[in-house]
Coordinates of C-alpha atoms in Angstrom, one line a residue:
Chain A
M20 CA -19.9 25.9 197.9
K21 CA -17.6 23.1 199.0
R22 CA -14.8 24.6 196.9
L23 CA -15.1 28.0 198.6
L24 CA -14.5 26.4 202.1
P25 CA -10.7 25.8 201.7
I26 CA -10.3 29.2 200.0
T27 CA -12.1 30.9 202.9
L28 CA -10.0 28.9 205.4
L29 CA -6.8 29.8 203.7
A30 CA -7.7 33.4 203.6
G31 CA -8.5 33.3 207.3
V32 CA -5.2 31.6 208.1
L33 CA -3.3 34.2 206.1
A34 CA -5.2 37.1 207.7
A35 CA -4.5 35.7 211.1
A36 CA -0.8 35.2 210.2
W37 CA -0.6 38.8 209.0
H38 CA -2.2 40.1 212.2
Y39 CA -0.1 38.0 214.6
W40 CA 3.2 37.3 212.7
P41 CA 5.8 39.7 214.2
A42 CA 7.6 42.0 211.8
S43 CA 11.4 42.0 211.7
P44 CA 13.7 44.9 212.6
R45 CA 15.2 47.1 210.0
S46 CA 18.6 48.8 210.4
W47 CA 18.9 52.1 212.1
S48 CA 19.3 55.3 209.9
A49 CA 21.3 58.3 211.0
A50 CA 18.0 60.1 211.7
D51 CA 16.8 57.2 213.8
I52 CA 20.0 57.3 215.8
E53 CA 19.7 61.0 216.4
M54 CA 16.1 60.5 217.6
L55 CA 17.3 57.7 220.0
R56 CA 20.0 60.1 221.4
T57 CA 17.3 62.6 222.3
L58 CA 15.4 59.9 224.2
S59 CA 18.3 58.5 226.1
L60 CA 18.8 59.3 229.8
D61 CA 22.3 60.5 228.8
S62 CA 20.5 63.5 227.2
L63 CA 18.8 64.4 230.5
G64 CA 20.3 67.7 231.7
P65 CA 21.0 68.5 235.4
L66 CA 18.1 69.1 237.7
P67 CA 16.5 72.5 236.9
A68 CA 16.9 74.9 239.8
D69 CA 13.7 75.7 241.7
A70 CA 14.0 79.4 242.5
S71 CA 10.7 79.3 244.3
N72 CA 12.1 76.9 246.9
A73 CA 15.2 78.2 248.8
V74 CA 15.8 74.8 250.4
A75 CA 15.3 72.7 247.3
D76 CA 18.8 71.4 247.4
N77 CA 19.4 71.6 251.1
P78 CA 20.4 68.1 252.5
L79 CA 18.8 68.9 255.9
A80 CA 15.6 69.8 254.2
A81 CA 15.7 66.6 252.2
E82 CA 16.2 64.6 255.5
L83 CA 13.2 66.3 257.1
G84 CA 11.1 65.9 254.0
H85 CA 12.0 62.2 253.9
A86 CA 10.7 61.7 257.4
L87 CA 7.5 63.7 256.7
F88 CA 6.9 61.8 253.5
F89 CA 6.6 58.5 255.4
D90 CA 5.0 59.9 258.5
P91 CA 1.3 58.8 258.9
R92 CA 0.7 61.4 261.6
M93 CA 0.3 63.8 258.7
S94 CA -3.3 62.8 258.4
S95 CA -6.7 63.0 260.2
N96 CA -6.6 59.4 261.3
G97 CA -2.9 59.0 261.8
G98 CA -2.8 56.3 259.2
I99 CA -2.0 58.1 255.9
S100 CA 1.4 59.3 254.7
C101 CA 2.5 60.5 251.3
A102 CA 3.9 57.0 250.9
T103 CA 0.5 55.4 251.4
C104 CA -0.2 56.2 247.7
H105 CA 3.3 57.0 246.5
Q106 CA 4.8 53.6 247.3
P107 CA 8.5 53.2 246.6
V108 CA 8.0 49.5 245.6
R109 CA 5.6 50.5 243.0
R110 CA 7.7 53.3 241.6
F111 CA 5.8 55.7 243.9
T112 CA 2.4 54.7 242.6
D113 CA -0.2 52.5 244.3
G114 CA -1.6 49.9 241.9
L115 CA -5.1 51.3 242.2
Q116 CA -7.4 53.0 239.6
K117 CA -8.0 56.0 241.9
A118 CA -6.0 56.9 245.0
Q119 CA -7.4 55.5 248.2
A120 CA -6.6 57.4 251.4
I121 CA -9.1 58.8 253.9
G122 CA -11.5 58.6 251.0
T123 CA -11.2 58.0 247.3
A124 CA -9.5 60.6 245.2
R125 CA -10.6 61.7 241.7
R126 CA -7.6 60.4 239.8
N127 CA -4.9 57.8 239.5
T128 CA -1.8 58.3 241.6
P129 CA 1.1 59.5 239.4
S130 CA 4.7 58.7 240.1
V131 CA 6.9 61.2 241.9
V132 CA 10.1 60.0 240.2
G133 CA 11.5 62.7 237.9
T134 CA 8.8 65.2 238.6
A135 CA 11.4 67.8 239.5
Y136 CA 11.9 68.2 235.7
S137 CA 8.3 69.1 235.0
P138 CA 7.0 72.7 235.2
W139 CA 3.6 71.3 236.0
Q140 CA 2.4 68.8 238.6
Y141 CA -0.7 66.6 238.7
W142 CA -2.6 65.2 235.7
D143 CA -4.1 68.6 235.0
G144 CA -1.0 70.7 236.0
R145 CA -2.9 72.5 238.7
R146 CA 0.3 73.1 240.6
D147 CA 3.5 74.6 239.3
S148 CA 6.1 73.2 241.7
Q149 CA 6.8 70.0 243.7
W150 CA 6.4 72.0 246.9
S151 CA 3.0 73.5 246.1
Q152 CA 1.9 70.1 244.9
A153 CA 3.0 68.4 248.2
L154 CA 0.8 70.7 250.2
T155 CA -2.4 69.9 248.4
P156 CA -3.1 66.3 249.5
L157 CA -2.5 67.3 253.1
E158 CA -5.7 69.4 253.1
D159 CA -7.7 67.3 250.7
P160 CA -10.6 65.6 252.6
N161 CA -10.2 62.4 250.5
E162 CA -6.4 62.2 251.0
H163 CA -4.7 63.3 254.3
N164 CA -7.7 65.3 255.4
T165 CA -5.7 67.4 257.8
D166 CA -5.1 71.2 257.7
R167 CA -2.2 73.5 257.8
S168 CA -2.6 74.3 261.5
Q169 CA -2.5 70.6 262.4
V170 CA 0.5 70.0 260.2
V171 CA 2.5 72.9 261.8
A172 CA 1.4 71.7 265.2
L173 CA 2.8 68.2 264.5
I174 CA 6.1 69.7 263.5
A175 CA 6.2 71.8 266.7
A176 CA 5.2 68.7 268.9
D177 CA 7.9 66.5 267.5
P178 CA 11.3 67.5 269.0
G179 CA 13.3 66.1 266.1
Y180 CA 11.1 67.8 263.5
A181 CA 11.0 71.1 265.5
A182 CA 14.8 71.2 265.8
R183 CA 15.3 70.5 262.1
Y184 CA 12.6 73.0 261.1
S185 CA 14.1 75.8 263.3
E186 CA 17.6 75.2 261.9
L187 CA 16.2 75.6 258.4
F188 CA 13.6 78.3 258.8
G189 CA 13.9 79.8 262.3
A190 CA 11.2 79.7 265.0
L191 CA 7.9 78.0 264.4
P192 CA 4.9 80.3 264.4
D193 CA 2.3 80.9 267.0
A194 CA -0.7 78.8 266.3
G195 CA -2.9 82.0 266.3
D196 CA -0.9 83.8 263.6
A197 CA -2.6 82.6 260.5
E198 CA -0.3 84.2 258.0
A199 CA 2.8 82.8 259.8
V200 CA 1.1 79.4 259.8
N201 CA 0.7 79.7 256.0
V202 CA 4.5 80.4 255.7
A203 CA 5.3 77.4 257.9
F204 CA 2.9 75.2 255.9
A205 CA 4.7 76.3 252.7
N206 CA 8.0 75.4 254.3
V207 CA 6.6 71.9 254.9
G208 CA 6.0 71.6 251.2
K209 CA 9.5 72.9 250.5
V210 CA 11.2 70.2 252.6
L211 CA 9.0 67.5 251.0
A212 CA 10.0 68.8 247.6
A213 CA 13.7 68.8 248.7
Y214 CA 13.2 65.0 249.3
E215 CA 11.3 64.4 246.1
R216 CA 14.0 66.1 244.1
L217 CA 16.2 63.1 245.0
L218 CA 13.8 60.6 243.3
L219 CA 15.2 60.4 239.8
P220 CA 14.9 57.8 237.0
G221 CA 17.7 55.3 236.7
R222 CA 19.5 54.1 233.6
S223 CA 17.5 51.4 231.9
R224 CA 18.3 48.6 229.4
F225 CA 16.9 51.0 226.7
D226 CA 19.6 53.6 227.5
E227 CA 22.3 50.9 227.3
Y228 CA 20.9 49.8 224.0
V229 CA 21.1 53.4 222.6
A230 CA 24.7 53.7 223.7
A231 CA 25.4 50.4 221.9
V232 CA 23.7 51.7 218.7
Q233 CA 25.6 54.9 218.9
A234 CA 28.9 53.0 219.3
G235 CA 28.0 50.7 216.4
D236 CA 28.4 47.7 218.7
S237 CA 26.1 45.2 217.1
R238 CA 27.1 42.3 219.3
H239 CA 26.2 44.3 222.4
Q240 CA 23.0 45.5 220.8
Q241 CA 21.9 41.9 220.2
A242 CA 22.7 41.0 223.8
L243 CA 20.6 43.9 225.1
F244 CA 17.5 43.9 222.9
S245 CA 15.4 41.1 221.3
A246 CA 14.1 41.5 217.7
D247 CA 10.7 42.3 219.1
E248 CA 12.0 45.0 221.3
I249 CA 13.9 46.6 218.4
V250 CA 10.8 46.6 216.2
G251 CA 8.8 48.0 219.1
L252 CA 11.3 50.8 219.4
Q253 CA 11.2 51.4 215.7
L254 CA 7.4 51.6 215.9
F255 CA 7.7 53.9 218.9
I256 CA 9.7 56.5 217.0
G257 CA 7.9 55.8 213.8
A258 CA 4.4 54.6 212.8
A259 CA 3.0 54.6 216.3
N260 CA 3.6 58.4 216.6
C261 CA 4.4 58.0 220.3
T262 CA 7.3 60.5 220.3
Q263 CA 4.9 63.3 219.3
C264 CA 4.2 63.6 223.0
H265 CA 6.4 61.0 224.7
N266 CA 9.6 62.7 223.7
G267 CA 12.9 63.8 225.4
P268 CA 14.8 61.7 227.9
L269 CA 11.9 61.3 230.3
L270 CA 9.6 60.3 227.4
S271 CA 7.2 63.2 228.2
N272 CA 6.8 66.7 226.8
N273 CA 5.2 67.7 230.1
E274 CA 2.2 69.2 228.1
F275 CA -1.5 68.4 228.0
H276 CA -3.3 66.4 225.4
N277 CA -6.8 65.1 224.9
T278 CA -6.4 61.5 224.0
G279 CA -10.1 60.4 224.3
V280 CA -9.7 58.4 227.4
I281 CA -13.3 57.6 228.5
S282 CA -14.5 58.3 232.0
F283 CA -15.9 55.5 234.1
P284 CA -19.6 55.1 233.9
G285 CA -21.2 57.4 236.4
D286 CA -18.2 59.7 236.5
V287 CA -18.6 63.3 235.2
P288 CA -16.2 63.7 232.3
D289 CA -13.0 65.3 233.7
K290 CA -12.3 68.8 232.3
G291 CA -8.6 68.2 232.8
R292 CA -6.2 71.0 231.9
V293 CA -8.7 73.8 231.3
A294 CA -9.7 73.6 235.0
G295 CA -6.1 73.0 236.0
V296 CA -4.9 76.3 234.4
R297 CA -7.5 78.3 236.3
E298 CA -6.5 76.5 239.5
V299 CA -2.8 77.0 239.2
Q300 CA -3.3 80.7 238.4
A301 CA -5.4 81.2 241.5
N302 CA -3.3 79.1 243.9
P303 CA -1.6 81.3 246.6
F304 CA 1.3 78.8 246.7
N305 CA 2.2 79.3 243.1
C306 CA 5.5 80.6 241.8
S307 CA 4.4 84.2 241.8
G308 CA 2.6 84.0 245.1
P309 CA 3.6 85.4 248.5
Y310 CA 5.1 82.1 249.7
S311 CA 7.4 81.7 246.7
D312 CA 11.1 82.3 247.4
D313 CA 11.6 83.6 243.9
R314 CA 12.0 87.2 244.7
S315 CA 12.2 88.2 241.1
R316 CA 8.8 86.6 240.5
A317 CA 10.3 85.6 237.2
C318 CA 7.8 82.8 236.8
A319 CA 7.9 82.3 233.1
E320 CA 5.8 79.1 233.0
L321 CA 3.0 80.8 234.8
E322 CA 3.5 84.1 233.0
Y323 CA 3.0 82.5 229.6
V324 CA 0.6 79.7 230.5
R325 CA -2.1 79.1 228.0
T326 CA -5.6 77.7 227.9
G327 CA -7.8 77.0 225.0
P328 CA -10.6 74.7 223.7
E329 CA -8.1 71.9 222.8
L330 CA -7.2 71.6 226.5
I331 CA -10.7 70.5 227.5
G332 CA -10.3 67.0 228.7
A333 CA -6.5 67.2 228.2
F334 CA -4.1 65.6 230.7
R335 CA -0.4 65.8 231.2
T336 CA 1.7 63.4 229.2
P337 CA 3.2 60.9 231.8
S338 CA 6.8 59.8 231.6
L339 CA 7.1 56.3 230.3
R340 CA 10.1 55.4 232.3
N341 CA 9.5 52.7 234.9
L342 CA 6.1 51.6 233.8
E343 CA 6.5 48.2 235.2
N344 CA 4.4 47.6 238.4
T345 CA 2.5 50.8 237.9
A346 CA -0.8 49.6 236.3
P347 CA -3.6 50.6 236.0
F348 CA -3.0 53.5 233.6
M349 CA -4.4 56.9 232.5
H350 CA -5.7 59.7 234.6
A351 CA -8.3 57.7 236.5
G352 CA -6.7 54.3 236.0
Q353 CA -9.3 53.4 233.3
L354 CA -7.0 51.1 231.4
A355 CA -5.9 48.0 233.2
S356 CA -2.8 47.0 231.3
L357 CA -0.1 48.4 229.0
F358 CA -1.6 46.4 226.1
D359 CA -5.0 48.0 226.8
V360 CA -3.3 51.4 226.6
L361 CA -1.7 50.5 223.2
Q362 CA -5.1 49.2 221.9
H363 CA -6.6 52.5 223.0
Y364 CA -4.1 54.5 220.9
N365 CA -4.6 52.0 218.0
D366 CA -8.4 52.4 218.1
A367 CA -8.4 56.2 218.8
P368 CA -11.9 56.5 220.2
L369 CA -13.8 59.8 220.1
A370 CA -13.4 62.0 223.2
M371 CA -16.4 62.4 225.6
I372 CA -15.6 66.1 226.0
G373 CA -13.3 68.2 223.8
H374 CA -11.6 66.7 220.8
S375 CA -9.1 63.8 220.9
E376 CA -5.9 64.5 219.1
L377 CA -5.5 60.8 218.2
T378 CA -6.1 59.2 214.8
P379 CA -6.3 55.4 214.5
L380 CA -2.8 53.8 214.1
K381 CA -4.1 50.7 212.3
L382 CA -1.2 48.6 213.8
R383 CA -1.4 44.8 213.9
D384 CA -1.7 43.0 217.2
S385 CA 1.8 41.6 216.8
E386 CA 3.1 45.2 216.5
L387 CA 1.3 46.3 219.7
H388 CA 2.9 43.4 221.5
Q389 CA 6.3 44.5 220.1
L390 CA 5.6 48.1 221.3
E391 CA 4.8 46.7 224.7
A392 CA 8.0 44.7 224.8
F393 CA 10.0 47.8 224.0
L394 CA 8.2 49.9 226.7
L395 CA 9.2 47.4 229.4
T396 CA 12.9 48.0 228.5
L397 CA 12.5 51.4 230.1
A398 CA 12.3 49.7 233.5
A399 CA 15.0 50.6 236.0
P400 CA 15.2 51.3 239.7
P401 CA 15.4 55.0 240.6
A402 CA 18.9 56.5 240.5
T403 CA 18.6 57.3 244.2
D404 CA 20.4 55.9 247.2
T405 CA 18.2 53.1 248.6
K406 CA 18.0 54.8 252.0
W407 CA 15.7 57.4 250.4
L408 CA 13.4 54.6 249.2
R409 CA 12.3 53.4 252.6
A410 CA 10.9 55.0 255.7
P411 CA 13.6 56.6 257.8
A412 CA 13.8 55.3 261.4
V413 CA 12.2 58.5 262.8
A414 CA 9.0 58.1 260.8
L415 CA 8.8 54.4 261.5
A416 CA 9.0 55.2 265.2
A417 CA 6.4 58.0 264.9
G418 CA 3.9 55.6 263.2
R419 CA 4.5 52.9 265.8
N420 CA 3.9 55.4 268.7
Q421 CA 0.7 56.7 267.0
R422 CA -0.7 53.2 266.6
Q423 CA 0.1 52.4 270.2
Q424 CA -1.7 55.6 271.4
Q425 CA -4.8 54.7 269.3
Q426 CA -4.9 51.3 270.8
Chain B
M18 CA 25.3 86.3 197.7
K19 CA 22.0 87.7 198.8
K20 CA 21.9 85.3 201.7
I21 CA 25.4 86.4 202.8
V22 CA 24.4 90.0 202.7
M23 CA 21.3 89.3 204.8
L24 CA 23.4 87.3 207.3
L25 CA 25.9 90.1 207.6
A26 CA 23.1 92.6 208.0
L27 CA 21.4 90.6 210.8
G28 CA 24.8 89.9 212.4
C29 CA 25.2 93.7 212.8
L30 CA 22.2 93.9 215.0
P31 CA 23.3 94.5 218.6
G32 CA 23.5 91.3 220.7
I33 CA 21.7 89.1 218.2
A34 CA 22.9 85.7 217.1
V35 CA 22.0 84.8 213.6
A36 CA 19.8 81.7 213.5
D37 CA 17.5 82.1 210.4
D38 CA 17.8 84.4 207.5
T39 CA 14.4 83.8 206.0
A40 CA 12.3 86.9 205.2
W41 CA 8.6 86.3 205.9
V42 CA 6.4 88.6 204.0
S43 CA 3.0 89.5 205.4
Q44 CA -0.2 88.5 203.6
N45 CA -0.8 92.0 202.1
G46 CA 2.9 92.7 201.6
L47 CA 3.0 95.5 204.3
F48 CA 5.7 94.0 206.5
V49 CA 8.8 91.8 206.2
V50 CA 9.7 89.8 209.3
R51 CA 12.7 87.9 210.3
Y52 CA 13.0 85.9 213.5
Q53 CA 15.9 84.6 215.5
S54 CA 16.3 82.4 218.6
P55 CA 19.2 83.9 220.5
S56 CA 19.5 80.9 222.8
G57 CA 20.5 78.7 219.8
P58 CA 18.7 76.3 217.4
L59 CA 15.1 75.7 218.1
Q60 CA 14.5 72.7 220.3
I61 CA 11.3 71.1 221.6
N62 CA 10.1 71.5 225.2
T63 CA 12.2 74.5 225.9
L64 CA 10.8 77.8 227.0
H65 CA 12.7 80.4 225.0
S66 CA 12.6 83.9 223.4
W67 CA 12.7 85.1 219.8
L68 CA 13.9 88.3 218.4
L69 CA 11.7 89.7 215.7
H70 CA 12.9 92.2 213.1
I71 CA 10.2 94.0 211.3
E72 CA 10.7 96.1 208.2
D73 CA 8.5 97.7 205.6
P74 CA 8.8 96.4 201.9
A75 CA 11.4 99.1 201.3
G76 CA 13.7 97.8 204.0
A77 CA 13.0 100.5 206.6
A78 CA 12.8 99.4 210.2
V79 CA 9.2 99.5 211.6
A80 CA 8.8 101.2 214.9
G81 CA 5.8 101.2 217.3
A82 CA 4.3 97.9 216.0
R83 CA 1.8 96.0 218.2
V84 CA 2.3 92.3 217.6
E85 CA -0.2 89.6 218.6
V86 CA 1.2 86.0 218.5
S87 CA -0.6 82.8 218.0
G88 CA 0.1 79.5 216.3
G89 CA 0.0 75.8 216.4
M90 CA 0.2 72.5 214.5
P91 CA -2.4 72.5 211.8
L92 CA -2.1 68.8 211.3
H93 CA -2.7 68.1 214.9
N94 CA -5.5 70.7 215.4
H95 CA -3.9 72.3 218.5
G96 CA -2.3 75.6 219.3
L97 CA 1.0 76.6 220.9
P98 CA 1.4 75.2 224.4
T99 CA 2.1 78.7 225.7
R100 CA 0.8 82.3 225.2
P101 CA 3.9 84.1 224.0
R102 CA 3.9 87.9 223.7
V103 CA 6.1 90.7 222.7
T104 CA 7.6 92.2 225.9
A105 CA 9.8 94.9 224.6
E106 CA 10.5 97.0 221.6
L107 CA 14.3 97.2 221.2
G108 CA 14.7 99.8 218.5
D109 CA 15.8 99.5 214.9
G110 CA 12.7 97.4 214.1
N111 CA 13.6 94.8 216.7
Y112 CA 11.1 93.3 219.2
Q113 CA 11.6 90.8 222.0
L114 CA 9.1 87.9 221.9
D115 CA 9.0 85.9 225.1
G116 CA 7.3 82.6 226.2
M117 CA 7.8 80.6 223.1
R118 CA 7.7 76.8 223.3
F119 CA 7.1 73.9 220.9
H120 CA 6.2 70.6 222.5
M121 CA 6.2 68.3 219.5
A122 CA 8.5 67.6 216.5
G123 CA 6.7 68.3 213.2
S124 CA 5.2 71.2 211.2
W125 CA 4.3 74.3 213.2
Q126 CA 2.9 77.7 212.2
V127 CA 3.5 80.9 214.2
T128 CA 1.1 83.7 213.2
L129 CA 2.0 87.3 213.9
V130 CA -0.7 89.9 213.6
I131 CA 1.2 93.2 213.2
T132 CA -0.5 96.6 213.7
V133 CA 1.2 99.9 213.0
D134 CA -0.7 103.2 213.1
G135 CA -4.1 101.4 212.7
T136 CA -2.9 99.3 209.8
T137 CA -2.8 95.5 210.3
D138 CA -1.3 92.7 208.4
T139 CA -0.6 89.1 209.2
V140 CA 2.6 87.1 208.8
V141 CA 2.5 83.3 209.0
I142 CA 5.8 81.7 209.8
A143 CA 6.1 78.0 209.0
L144 CA 8.8 75.9 210.6
T145 CA 9.6 72.3 211.1
L146 CA 11.2 70.9 214.2

């Protein structure tokens, strides 16, 4: 028995070493380099046009949208703006499991950065444009808890807003004309979207590293990436299967997948995309609806949208750019840290509803840490003039006046 | 040589850029299908169209076909991310298939259920992205 003890100890030490000893990087193959090219921000094309929003690229609309984004008067208690949950310092997220505004929302606050590239908004894709998304929280009782009449009245009551609005869209509607109020409400979404289109991901250390790999500049590669970060990247495009969904320069295919993320105890399991498809088809502010500026109604995404049993409990693949300072993760913030997320994919638990697409990765702890190290190389400030990342003077003044009136 | 002849034949179709010369034979041998992506090589995450060319085994163009489209990744147990459909018959056995998208690299299957005059046969196109 005594003889067995050292053997058992040795086996234990070896097993622990295997589990925790980090692997070393291998050299990049031509296929690897091609894959890296597809993930680099250099492969990101120009912003896709939004035919449903005639002011999407109008600077005056962006200016008005910027002010409205930060204006807390856009809420029932005068204290909630878009920026309450989409905080620029947290890459336009809020650090909470579920968004907290007037009440508690159902889901985790996703970032706004780069969403102009996605055909679908929200975790379940229940909106098909930035502008139709921007309208939704305004009337959600748990978020801004206001309504379209109040929003339009606010624009009319603020001389600066009213002047900008009129310059963009003509006269504001009479409060009693419900249909005209709907049009003006849609216009509010469109100026908010014109602002949000300016929030774009910035070039990260990862993108610099890819450029160095493409150039064959090994000295620069070593200066940019540690051995752990290289192995993490090699796992990311290899054994960890991450690029099956996190692909393209935004590290997202903008599609919906059931990855078996468990609901919080007491929460009804979230149906995700199957419910989102029904909602986007029925939404009057969708691309083919009467408030869309796309006169051709050539709304291909909506036209060919699909549902199916595999979309039960499926959620949109989030971009992995700028993960730092955005915890907790997943659609209801169920996983507290990036390492927890990686462990989730490694374990691949069964889904509560629908069927998870995951299979266990069987990666070692050291490999998960290397993946985490790589993911943090995607951090970068938005490629956006910093003036857009803070409240404009007009919204600050509006918030100050509102608080003074309440006192 | 056969490949070159096929390429030349497809190249003669009006407005069609040759992308793939594979002839996909239906399960019961009733139809032969070729597909092309006029917008260029297939890429993930891009909504795009296909042009289908349907012939009978003797090489005659098939007119009046109804085509139902489905597909997916068998290894991942999921379907196509979109619901593509044939939107126009262009003549000479050519059909416009719109709303195609693939959202992952890997092995895909696109299944075409073709019905002509009450006779149905199925073509399964395998492709790797």
